[in-house]
PDB file of C-alpha atoms and ligand atoms in Angstrom:
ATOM      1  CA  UNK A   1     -71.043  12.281 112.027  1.00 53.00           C
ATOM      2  CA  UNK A   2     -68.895  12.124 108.793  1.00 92.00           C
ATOM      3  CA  UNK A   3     -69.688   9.335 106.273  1.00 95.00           C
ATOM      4  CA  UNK A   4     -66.783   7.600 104.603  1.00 97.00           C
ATOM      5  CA  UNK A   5     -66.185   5.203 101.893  1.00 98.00           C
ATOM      6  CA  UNK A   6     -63.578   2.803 100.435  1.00 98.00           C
ATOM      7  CA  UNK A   7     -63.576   1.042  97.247  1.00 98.00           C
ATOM      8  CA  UNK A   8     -61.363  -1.658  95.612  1.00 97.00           C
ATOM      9  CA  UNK A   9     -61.671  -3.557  92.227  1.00 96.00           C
ATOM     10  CA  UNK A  10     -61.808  -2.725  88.573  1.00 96.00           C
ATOM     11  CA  UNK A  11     -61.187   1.043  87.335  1.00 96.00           C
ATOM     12  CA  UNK A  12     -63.706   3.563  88.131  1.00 97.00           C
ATOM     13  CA  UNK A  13     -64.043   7.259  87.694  1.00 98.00           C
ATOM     14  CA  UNK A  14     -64.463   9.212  91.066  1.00 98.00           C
ATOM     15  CA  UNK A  15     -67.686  10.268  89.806  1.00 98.00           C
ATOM     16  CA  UNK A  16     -68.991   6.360  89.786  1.00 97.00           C
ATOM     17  CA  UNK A  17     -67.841   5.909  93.355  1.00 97.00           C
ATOM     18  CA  UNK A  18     -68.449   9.327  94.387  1.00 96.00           C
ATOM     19  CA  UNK A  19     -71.065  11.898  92.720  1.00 95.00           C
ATOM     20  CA  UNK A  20     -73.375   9.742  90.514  1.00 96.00           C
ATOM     21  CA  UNK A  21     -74.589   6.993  93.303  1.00 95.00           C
ATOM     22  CA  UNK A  22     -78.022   8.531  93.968  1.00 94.00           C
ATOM     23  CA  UNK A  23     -77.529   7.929  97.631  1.00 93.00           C
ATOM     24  CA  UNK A  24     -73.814   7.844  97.225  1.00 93.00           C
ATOM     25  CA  UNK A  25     -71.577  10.166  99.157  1.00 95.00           C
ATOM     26  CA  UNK A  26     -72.185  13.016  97.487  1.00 92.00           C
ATOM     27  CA  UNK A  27     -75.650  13.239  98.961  1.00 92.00           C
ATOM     28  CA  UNK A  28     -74.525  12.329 102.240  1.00 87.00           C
ATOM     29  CA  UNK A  29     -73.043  14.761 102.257  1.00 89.00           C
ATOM     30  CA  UNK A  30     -76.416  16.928 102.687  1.00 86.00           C
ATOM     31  CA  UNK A  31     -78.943  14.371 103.358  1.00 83.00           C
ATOM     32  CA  UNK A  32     -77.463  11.350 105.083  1.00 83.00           C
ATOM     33  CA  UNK A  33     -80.069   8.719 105.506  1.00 87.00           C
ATOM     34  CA  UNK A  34     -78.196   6.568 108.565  1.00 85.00           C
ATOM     35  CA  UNK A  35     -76.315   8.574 110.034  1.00 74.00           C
ATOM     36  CA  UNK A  36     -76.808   8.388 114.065  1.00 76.00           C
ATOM     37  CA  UNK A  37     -74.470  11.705 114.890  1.00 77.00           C
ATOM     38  CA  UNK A  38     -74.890  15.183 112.924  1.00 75.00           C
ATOM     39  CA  UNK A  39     -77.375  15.735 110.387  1.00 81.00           C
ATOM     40  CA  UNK A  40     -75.146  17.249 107.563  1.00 87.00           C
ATOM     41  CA  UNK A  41     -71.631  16.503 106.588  1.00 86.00           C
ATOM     42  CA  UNK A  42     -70.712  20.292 105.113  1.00 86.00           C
ATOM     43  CA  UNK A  43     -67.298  20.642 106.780  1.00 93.00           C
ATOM     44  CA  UNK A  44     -65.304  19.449 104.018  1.00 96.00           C
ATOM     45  CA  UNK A  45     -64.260  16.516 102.374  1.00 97.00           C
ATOM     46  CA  UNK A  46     -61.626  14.368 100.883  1.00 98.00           C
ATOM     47  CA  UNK A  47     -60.682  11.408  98.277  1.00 98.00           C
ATOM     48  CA  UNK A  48     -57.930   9.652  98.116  1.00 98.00           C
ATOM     49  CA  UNK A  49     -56.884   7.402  95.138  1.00 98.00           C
ATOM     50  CA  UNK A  50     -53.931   5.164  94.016  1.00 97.00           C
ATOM     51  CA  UNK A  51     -52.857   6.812  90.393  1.00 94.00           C
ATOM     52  CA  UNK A  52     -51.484   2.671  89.621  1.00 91.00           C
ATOM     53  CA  UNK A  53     -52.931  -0.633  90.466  1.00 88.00           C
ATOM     54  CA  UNK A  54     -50.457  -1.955  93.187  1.00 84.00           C
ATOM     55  CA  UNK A  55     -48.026  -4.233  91.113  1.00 87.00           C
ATOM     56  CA  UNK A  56     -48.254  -8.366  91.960  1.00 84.00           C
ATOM     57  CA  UNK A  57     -45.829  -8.756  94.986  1.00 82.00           C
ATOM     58  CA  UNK A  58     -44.445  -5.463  94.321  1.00 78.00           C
ATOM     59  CA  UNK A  59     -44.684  -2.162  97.063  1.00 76.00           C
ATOM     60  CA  UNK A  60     -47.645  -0.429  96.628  1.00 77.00           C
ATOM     61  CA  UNK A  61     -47.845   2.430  95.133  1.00 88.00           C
ATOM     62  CA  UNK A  62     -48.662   6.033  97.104  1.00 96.00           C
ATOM     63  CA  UNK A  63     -51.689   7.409  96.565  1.00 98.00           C
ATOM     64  CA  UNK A  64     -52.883  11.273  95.887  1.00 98.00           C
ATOM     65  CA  UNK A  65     -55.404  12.961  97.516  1.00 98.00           C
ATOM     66  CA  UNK A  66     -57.658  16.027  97.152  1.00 98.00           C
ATOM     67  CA  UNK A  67     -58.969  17.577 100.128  1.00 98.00           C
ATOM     68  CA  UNK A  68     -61.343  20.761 100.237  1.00 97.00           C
ATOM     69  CA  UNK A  69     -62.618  22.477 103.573  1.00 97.00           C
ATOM     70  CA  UNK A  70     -65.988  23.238 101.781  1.00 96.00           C
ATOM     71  CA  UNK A  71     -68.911  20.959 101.422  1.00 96.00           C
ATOM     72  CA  UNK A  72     -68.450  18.631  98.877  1.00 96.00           C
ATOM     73  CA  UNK A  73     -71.338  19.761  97.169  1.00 95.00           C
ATOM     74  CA  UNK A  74     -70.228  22.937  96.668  1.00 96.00           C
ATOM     75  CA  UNK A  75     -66.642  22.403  94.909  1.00 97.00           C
ATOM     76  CA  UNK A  76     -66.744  23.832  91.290  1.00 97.00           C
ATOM     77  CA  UNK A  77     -63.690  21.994  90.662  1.00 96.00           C
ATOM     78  CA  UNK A  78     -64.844  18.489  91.843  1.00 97.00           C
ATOM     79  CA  UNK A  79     -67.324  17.380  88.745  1.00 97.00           C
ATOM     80  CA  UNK A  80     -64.257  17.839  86.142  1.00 97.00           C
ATOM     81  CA  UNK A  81     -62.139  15.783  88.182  1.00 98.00           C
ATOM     82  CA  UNK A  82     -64.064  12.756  89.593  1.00 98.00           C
ATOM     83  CA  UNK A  83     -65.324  12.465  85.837  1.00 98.00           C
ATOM     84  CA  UNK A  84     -61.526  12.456  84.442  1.00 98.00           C
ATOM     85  CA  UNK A  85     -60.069  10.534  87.274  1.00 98.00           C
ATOM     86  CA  UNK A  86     -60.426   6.419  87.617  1.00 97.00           C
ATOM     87  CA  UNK A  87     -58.647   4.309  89.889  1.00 97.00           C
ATOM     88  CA  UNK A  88     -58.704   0.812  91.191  1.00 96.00           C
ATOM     89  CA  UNK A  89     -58.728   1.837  94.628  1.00 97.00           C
ATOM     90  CA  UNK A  90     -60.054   4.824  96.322  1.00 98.00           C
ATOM     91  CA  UNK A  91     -61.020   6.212 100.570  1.00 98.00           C
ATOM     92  CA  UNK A  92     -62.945   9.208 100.558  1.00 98.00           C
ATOM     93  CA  UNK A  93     -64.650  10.794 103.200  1.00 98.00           C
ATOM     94  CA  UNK A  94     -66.974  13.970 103.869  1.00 96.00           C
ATOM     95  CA  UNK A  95     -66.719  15.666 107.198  1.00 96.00           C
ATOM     96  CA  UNK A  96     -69.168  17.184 109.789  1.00 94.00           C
ATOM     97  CA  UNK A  97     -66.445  18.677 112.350  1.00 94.00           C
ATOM     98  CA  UNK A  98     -66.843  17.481 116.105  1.00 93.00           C
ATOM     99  CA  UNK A  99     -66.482  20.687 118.444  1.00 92.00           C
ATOM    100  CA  UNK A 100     -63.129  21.456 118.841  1.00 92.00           C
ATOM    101  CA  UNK A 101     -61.210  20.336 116.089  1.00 95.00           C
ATOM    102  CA  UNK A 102     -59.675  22.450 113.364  1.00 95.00           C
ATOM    103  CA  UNK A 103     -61.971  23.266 110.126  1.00 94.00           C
ATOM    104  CA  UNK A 104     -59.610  23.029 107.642  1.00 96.00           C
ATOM    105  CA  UNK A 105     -58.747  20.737 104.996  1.00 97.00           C
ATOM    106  CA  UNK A 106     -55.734  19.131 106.780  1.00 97.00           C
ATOM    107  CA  UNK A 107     -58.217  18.054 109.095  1.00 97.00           C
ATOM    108  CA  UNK A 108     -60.140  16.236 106.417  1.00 97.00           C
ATOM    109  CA  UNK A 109     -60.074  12.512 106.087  1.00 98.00           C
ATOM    110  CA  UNK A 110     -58.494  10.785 104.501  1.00 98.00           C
ATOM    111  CA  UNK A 111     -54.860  10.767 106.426  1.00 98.00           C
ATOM    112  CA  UNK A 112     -52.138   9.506 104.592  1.00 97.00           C
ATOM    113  CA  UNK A 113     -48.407   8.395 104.834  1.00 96.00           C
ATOM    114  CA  UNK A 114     -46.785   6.195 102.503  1.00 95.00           C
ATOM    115  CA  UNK A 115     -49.333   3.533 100.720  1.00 96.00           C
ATOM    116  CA  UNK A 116     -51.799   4.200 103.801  1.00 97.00           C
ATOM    117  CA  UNK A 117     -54.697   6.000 103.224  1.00 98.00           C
ATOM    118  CA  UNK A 118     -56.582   6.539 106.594  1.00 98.00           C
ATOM    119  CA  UNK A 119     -60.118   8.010 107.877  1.00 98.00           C
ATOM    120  CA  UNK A 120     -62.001   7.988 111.498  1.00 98.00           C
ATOM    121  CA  UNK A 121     -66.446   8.044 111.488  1.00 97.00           C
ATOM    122  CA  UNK A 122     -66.710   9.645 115.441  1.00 96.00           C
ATOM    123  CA  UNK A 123     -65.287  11.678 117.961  1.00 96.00           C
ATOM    124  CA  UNK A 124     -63.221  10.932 121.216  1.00 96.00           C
ATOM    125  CA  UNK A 125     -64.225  13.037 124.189  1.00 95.00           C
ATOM    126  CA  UNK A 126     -61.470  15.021 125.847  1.00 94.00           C
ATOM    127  CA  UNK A 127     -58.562  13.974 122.607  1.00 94.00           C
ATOM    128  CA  UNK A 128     -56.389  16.081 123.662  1.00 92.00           C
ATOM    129  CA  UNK A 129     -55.619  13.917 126.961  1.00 91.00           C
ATOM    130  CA  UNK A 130     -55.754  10.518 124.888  1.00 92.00           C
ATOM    131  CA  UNK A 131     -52.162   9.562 125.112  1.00 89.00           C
ATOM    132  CA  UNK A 132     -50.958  10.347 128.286  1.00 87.00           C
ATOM    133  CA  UNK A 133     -54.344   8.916 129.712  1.00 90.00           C
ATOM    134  CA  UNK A 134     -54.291   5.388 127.405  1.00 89.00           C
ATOM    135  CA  UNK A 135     -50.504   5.311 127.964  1.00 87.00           C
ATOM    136  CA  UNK A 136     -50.536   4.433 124.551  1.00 86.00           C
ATOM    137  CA  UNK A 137     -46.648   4.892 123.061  1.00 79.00           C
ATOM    138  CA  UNK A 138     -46.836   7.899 120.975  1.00 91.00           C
ATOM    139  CA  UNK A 139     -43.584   9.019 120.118  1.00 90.00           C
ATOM    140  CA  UNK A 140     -42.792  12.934 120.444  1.00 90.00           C
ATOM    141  CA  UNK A 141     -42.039  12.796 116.518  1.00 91.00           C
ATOM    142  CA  UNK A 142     -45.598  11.271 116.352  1.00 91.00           C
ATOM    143  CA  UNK A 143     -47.201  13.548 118.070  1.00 90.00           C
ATOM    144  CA  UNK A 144     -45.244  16.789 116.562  1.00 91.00           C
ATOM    145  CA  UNK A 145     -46.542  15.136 112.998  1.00 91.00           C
ATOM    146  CA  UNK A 146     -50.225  15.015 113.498  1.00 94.00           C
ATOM    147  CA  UNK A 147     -51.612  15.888 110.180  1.00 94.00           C
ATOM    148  CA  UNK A 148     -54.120  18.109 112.347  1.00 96.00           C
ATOM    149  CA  UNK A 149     -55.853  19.406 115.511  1.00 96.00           C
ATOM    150  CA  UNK A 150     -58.420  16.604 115.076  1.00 97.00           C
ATOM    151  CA  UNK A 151     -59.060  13.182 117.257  1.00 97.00           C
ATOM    152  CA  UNK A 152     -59.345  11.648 114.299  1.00 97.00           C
ATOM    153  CA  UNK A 153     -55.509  12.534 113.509  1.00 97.00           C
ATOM    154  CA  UNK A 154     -54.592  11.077 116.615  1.00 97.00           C
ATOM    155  CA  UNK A 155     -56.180   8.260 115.895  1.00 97.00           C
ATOM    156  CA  UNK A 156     -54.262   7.916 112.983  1.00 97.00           C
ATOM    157  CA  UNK A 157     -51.178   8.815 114.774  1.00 96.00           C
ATOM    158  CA  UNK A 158     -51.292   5.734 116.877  1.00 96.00           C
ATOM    159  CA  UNK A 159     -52.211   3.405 114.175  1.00 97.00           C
ATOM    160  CA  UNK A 160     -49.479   4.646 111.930  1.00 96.00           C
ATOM    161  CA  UNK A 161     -47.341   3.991 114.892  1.00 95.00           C
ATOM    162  CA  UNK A 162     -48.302   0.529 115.043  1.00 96.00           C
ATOM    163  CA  UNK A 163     -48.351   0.046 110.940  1.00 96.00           C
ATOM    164  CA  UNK A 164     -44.550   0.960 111.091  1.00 95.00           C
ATOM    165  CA  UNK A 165     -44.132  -1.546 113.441  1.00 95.00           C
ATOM    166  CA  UNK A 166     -45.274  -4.056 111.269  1.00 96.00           C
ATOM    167  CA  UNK A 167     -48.312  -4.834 112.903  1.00 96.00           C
ATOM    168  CA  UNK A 168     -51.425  -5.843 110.516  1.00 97.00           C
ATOM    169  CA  UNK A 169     -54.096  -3.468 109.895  1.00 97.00           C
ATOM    170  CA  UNK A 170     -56.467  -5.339 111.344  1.00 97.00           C
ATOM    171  CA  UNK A 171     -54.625  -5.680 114.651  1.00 96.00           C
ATOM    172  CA  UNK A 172     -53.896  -2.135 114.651  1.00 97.00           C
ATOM    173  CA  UNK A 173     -57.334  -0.947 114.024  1.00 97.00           C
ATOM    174  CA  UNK A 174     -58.439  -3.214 116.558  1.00 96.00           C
ATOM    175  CA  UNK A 175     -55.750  -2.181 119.093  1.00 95.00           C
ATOM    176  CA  UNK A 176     -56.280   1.300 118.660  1.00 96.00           C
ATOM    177  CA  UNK A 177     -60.310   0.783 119.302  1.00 96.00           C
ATOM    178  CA  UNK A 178     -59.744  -1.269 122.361  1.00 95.00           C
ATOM    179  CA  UNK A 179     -57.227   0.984 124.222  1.00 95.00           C
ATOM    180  CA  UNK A 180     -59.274   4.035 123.102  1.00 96.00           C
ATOM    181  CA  UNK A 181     -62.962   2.572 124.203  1.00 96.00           C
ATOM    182  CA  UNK A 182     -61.037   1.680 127.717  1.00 95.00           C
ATOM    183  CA  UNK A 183     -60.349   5.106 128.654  1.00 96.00           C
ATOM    184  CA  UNK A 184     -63.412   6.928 126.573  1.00 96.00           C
ATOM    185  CA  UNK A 185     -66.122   4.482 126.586  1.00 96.00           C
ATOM    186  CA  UNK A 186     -68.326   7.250 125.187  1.00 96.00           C
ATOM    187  CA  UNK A 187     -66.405   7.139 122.066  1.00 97.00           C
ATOM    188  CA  UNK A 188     -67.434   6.568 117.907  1.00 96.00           C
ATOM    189  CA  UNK A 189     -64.531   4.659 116.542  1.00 97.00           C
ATOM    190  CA  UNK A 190     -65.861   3.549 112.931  1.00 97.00           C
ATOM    191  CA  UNK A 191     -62.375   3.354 110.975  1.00 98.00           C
ATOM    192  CA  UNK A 192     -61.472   2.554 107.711  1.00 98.00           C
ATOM    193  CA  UNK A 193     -57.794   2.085 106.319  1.00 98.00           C
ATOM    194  CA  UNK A 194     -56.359   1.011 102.717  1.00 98.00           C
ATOM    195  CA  UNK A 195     -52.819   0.293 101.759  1.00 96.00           C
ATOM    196  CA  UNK A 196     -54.963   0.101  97.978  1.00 95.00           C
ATOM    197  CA  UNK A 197     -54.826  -3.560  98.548  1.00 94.00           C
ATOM    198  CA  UNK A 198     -57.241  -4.467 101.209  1.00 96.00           C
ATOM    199  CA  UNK A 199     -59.448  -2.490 103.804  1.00 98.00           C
ATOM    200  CA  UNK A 200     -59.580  -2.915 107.173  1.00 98.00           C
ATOM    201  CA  UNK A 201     -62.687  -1.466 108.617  1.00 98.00           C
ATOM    202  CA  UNK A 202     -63.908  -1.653 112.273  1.00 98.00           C
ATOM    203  CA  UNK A 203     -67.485  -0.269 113.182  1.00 97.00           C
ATOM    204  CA  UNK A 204     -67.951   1.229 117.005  1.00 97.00           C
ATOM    205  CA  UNK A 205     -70.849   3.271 117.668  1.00 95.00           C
ATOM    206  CA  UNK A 206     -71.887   4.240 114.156  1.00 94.00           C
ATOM    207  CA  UNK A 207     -73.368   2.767 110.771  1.00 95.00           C
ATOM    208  CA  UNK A 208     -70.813   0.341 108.440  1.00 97.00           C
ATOM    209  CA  UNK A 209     -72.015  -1.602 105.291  1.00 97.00           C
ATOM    210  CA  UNK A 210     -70.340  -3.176 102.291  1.00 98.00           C
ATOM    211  CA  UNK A 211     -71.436  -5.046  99.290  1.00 97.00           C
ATOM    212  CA  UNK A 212     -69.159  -7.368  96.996  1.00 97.00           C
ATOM    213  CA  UNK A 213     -69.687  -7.535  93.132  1.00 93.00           C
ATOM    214  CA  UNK A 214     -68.591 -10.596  91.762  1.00 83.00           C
ATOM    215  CA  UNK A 215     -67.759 -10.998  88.570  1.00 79.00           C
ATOM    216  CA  UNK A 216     -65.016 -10.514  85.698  1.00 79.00           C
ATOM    217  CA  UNK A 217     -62.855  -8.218  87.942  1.00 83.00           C
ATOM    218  CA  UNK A 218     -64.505  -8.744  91.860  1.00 93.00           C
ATOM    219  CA  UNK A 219     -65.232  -5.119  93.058  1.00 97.00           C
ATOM    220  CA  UNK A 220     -65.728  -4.374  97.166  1.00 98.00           C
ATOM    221  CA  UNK A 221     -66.772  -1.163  98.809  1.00 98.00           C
ATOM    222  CA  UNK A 222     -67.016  -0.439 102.177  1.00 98.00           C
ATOM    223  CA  UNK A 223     -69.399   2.564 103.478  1.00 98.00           C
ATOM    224  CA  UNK A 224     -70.748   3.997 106.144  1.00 97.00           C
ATOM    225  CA  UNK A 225     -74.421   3.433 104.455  1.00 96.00           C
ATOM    226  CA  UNK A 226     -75.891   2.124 101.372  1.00 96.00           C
ATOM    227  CA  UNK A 227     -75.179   4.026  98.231  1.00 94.00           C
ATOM    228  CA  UNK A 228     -78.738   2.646  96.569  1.00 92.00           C
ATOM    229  CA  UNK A 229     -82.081   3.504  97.488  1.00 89.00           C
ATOM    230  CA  UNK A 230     -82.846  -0.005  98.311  1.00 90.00           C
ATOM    231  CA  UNK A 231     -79.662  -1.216  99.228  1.00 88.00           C
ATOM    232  CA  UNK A 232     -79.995  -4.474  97.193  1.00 91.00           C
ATOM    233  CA  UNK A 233     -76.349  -6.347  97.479  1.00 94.00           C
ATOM    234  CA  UNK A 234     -75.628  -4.558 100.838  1.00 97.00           C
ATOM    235  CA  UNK A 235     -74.840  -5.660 103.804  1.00 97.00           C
ATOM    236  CA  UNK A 236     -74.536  -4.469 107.451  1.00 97.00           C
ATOM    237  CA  UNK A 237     -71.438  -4.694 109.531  1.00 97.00           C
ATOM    238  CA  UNK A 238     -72.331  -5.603 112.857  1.00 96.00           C
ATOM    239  CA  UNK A 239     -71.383  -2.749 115.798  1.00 96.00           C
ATOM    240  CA  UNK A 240     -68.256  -3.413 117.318  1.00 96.00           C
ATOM    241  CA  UNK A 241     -66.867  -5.941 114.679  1.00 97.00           C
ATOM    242  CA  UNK A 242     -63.834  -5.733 112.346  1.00 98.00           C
ATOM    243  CA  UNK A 243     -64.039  -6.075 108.363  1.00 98.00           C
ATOM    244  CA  UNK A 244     -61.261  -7.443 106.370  1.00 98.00           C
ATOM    245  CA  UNK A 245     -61.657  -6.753 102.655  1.00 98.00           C
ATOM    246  CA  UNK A 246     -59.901  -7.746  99.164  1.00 95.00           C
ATOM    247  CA  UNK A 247     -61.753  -7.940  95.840  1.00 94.00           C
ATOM    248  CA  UNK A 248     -61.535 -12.015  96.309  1.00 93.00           C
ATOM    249  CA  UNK A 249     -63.066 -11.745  99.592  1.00 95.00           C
ATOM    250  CA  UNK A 250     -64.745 -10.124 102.592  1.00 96.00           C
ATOM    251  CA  UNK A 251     -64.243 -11.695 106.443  1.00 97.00           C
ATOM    252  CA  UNK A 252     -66.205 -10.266 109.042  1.00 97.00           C
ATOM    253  CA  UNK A 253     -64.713 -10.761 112.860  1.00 96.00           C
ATOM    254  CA  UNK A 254     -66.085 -10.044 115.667  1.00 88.00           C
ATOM    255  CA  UNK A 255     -66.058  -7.938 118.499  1.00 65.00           C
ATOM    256  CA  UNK A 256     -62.705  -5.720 117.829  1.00 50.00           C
ATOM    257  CA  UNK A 257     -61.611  -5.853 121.117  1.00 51.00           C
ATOM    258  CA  UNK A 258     -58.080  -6.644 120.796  1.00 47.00           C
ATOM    259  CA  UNK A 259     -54.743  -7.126 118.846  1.00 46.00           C
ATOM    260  CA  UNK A 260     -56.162 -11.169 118.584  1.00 45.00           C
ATOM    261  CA  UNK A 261     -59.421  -9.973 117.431  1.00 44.00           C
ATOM    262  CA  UNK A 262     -57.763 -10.676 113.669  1.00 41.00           C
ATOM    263  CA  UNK A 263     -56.301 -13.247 114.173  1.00 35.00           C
TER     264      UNK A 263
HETATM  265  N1  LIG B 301     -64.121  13.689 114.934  1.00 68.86           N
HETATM  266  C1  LIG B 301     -63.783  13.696 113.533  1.00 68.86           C
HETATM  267  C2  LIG B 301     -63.694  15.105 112.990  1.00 68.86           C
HETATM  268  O1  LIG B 301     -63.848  16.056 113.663  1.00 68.86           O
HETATM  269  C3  LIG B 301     -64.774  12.885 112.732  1.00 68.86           C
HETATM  270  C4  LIG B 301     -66.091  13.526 112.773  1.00 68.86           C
HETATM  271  C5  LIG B 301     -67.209  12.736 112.231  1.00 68.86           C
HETATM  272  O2  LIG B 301     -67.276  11.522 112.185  1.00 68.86           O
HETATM  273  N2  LIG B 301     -68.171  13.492 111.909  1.00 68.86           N
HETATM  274  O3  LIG B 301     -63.454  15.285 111.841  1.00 68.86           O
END
């Protein structure tokens, strides 16, 4: 279904990470090449970007996002701004829209609270009775917040519950797979979350790649498929493993199922 992508490293204009890639995620967004749900990704999109490098030791800063329920392809206002903006750390995300979700652009990844930037590659089969049925704690604050009528804004839900808590992304990625996959095992979990520090990533029943430039100023991005067309310097993320990302470094666990899974 949707193809996302997170990047972290030196500056770069949206339109590096974005638009000019020949297979980047602009052209996922109409011809996807590995995508094994949906064929095209026209239900809107988002990006997300930190407008400041996150300061040494210091909180990171929050990010901005622009989110369109159009195809991606189709925004007369997106060329001017992925050429003018450049940022050391950006999650975007186009969207194909699983039945039953809402269609507009609050339902486009990426989520977001504080540094978090937050986006969900599947669907979860009967969402609406996720909760109660995982007897996962979702607070009624949580739940009266959801960014949208989406599962992939529940999903968020319950890792941002778990965030606050003080649990690593990693754990909570992988805690929020496991207790979803034991009540849906039908369900695509590929998620990817930034604080514009690091990305956690955790592929479940769809593609997952990344590819590390070393170098003056390491780069890393994380996608759901190669932005090349030969995919030199990319690699595949296994299914059902967890990716932990910096620019200095790339660790890839695996199977995700459990809190311990990043340890
Ligand atoms: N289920 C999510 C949505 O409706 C993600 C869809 C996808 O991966 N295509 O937006």
């Amino acid at each position: 279904m949707c193809r996302h992508l997170a990047y972290l490293g030196p500056p770069r204009t949206l339109a590096e990470l974005i638009t000019a890639p020949p297979y980047g995620l602009h052209r996922q967004s109409w011809a996807p090449r590995r995508q094994r749900h949906g064929t095209v990704n026209a239900d809107g999109f988002g990006i997300g970007w930190y407008p400041e490098p996150a300061p040494p030791g210091g909180p990171a800063p929050e990010p901005a996002r622009y989110r369109r329920s159009i195809p991606l392809w189709a925004d007369g206002n997106l060329p001017d701004l992925a050429r003018a903006v450049r940022s050391t750390a950006v999650l975007a995300a186009v969207r194909s829209a699983t039945a039953g979700t809402s269609q507009d652009e609050a339902a486009a990844a990426p989520f977001a609270a504080g540094p978090w930037l937050f986006s969900h590659n599947g669907a979860v089969s009967r969402w609406t009775d996720l909760p109660a049925d995982t007897g996962w704690p979702l607070s009624p604050a949580a739940l009266l917040s959801l960014e949208a009528r989406c599962d992939s804004a529940l999903l968020w839900a319950m890792t941002l519950t778990l965030l606050r808590s003080g649990t690593p992304a990693g754990d909570a990625l992988a805690a929020v797979v496991h207790a979803t996959a034991a009540v849906r095992p039908d369900a695509r979990l590929n998620l990817l979350l930034t604080d514009g520090r690091s990305i956690a990533a955790v592929r479940h029943g769809d593609t997952l790649w990344w590819r590390a430039e070393p170098g003056p100023g390491n780069a890393v991005t994380v996608a759901s498929e190669p932005d090349t067309e030969d995919g030199t310097g990319w690699q595949e993320v296994p299914d059902r493993s967890l990716l932990l990302a910096t620019p200095a470094g790339t660790r890839v666990l695996p199977p995700a199922d459990g809190p311990s899974a990043a340890a």
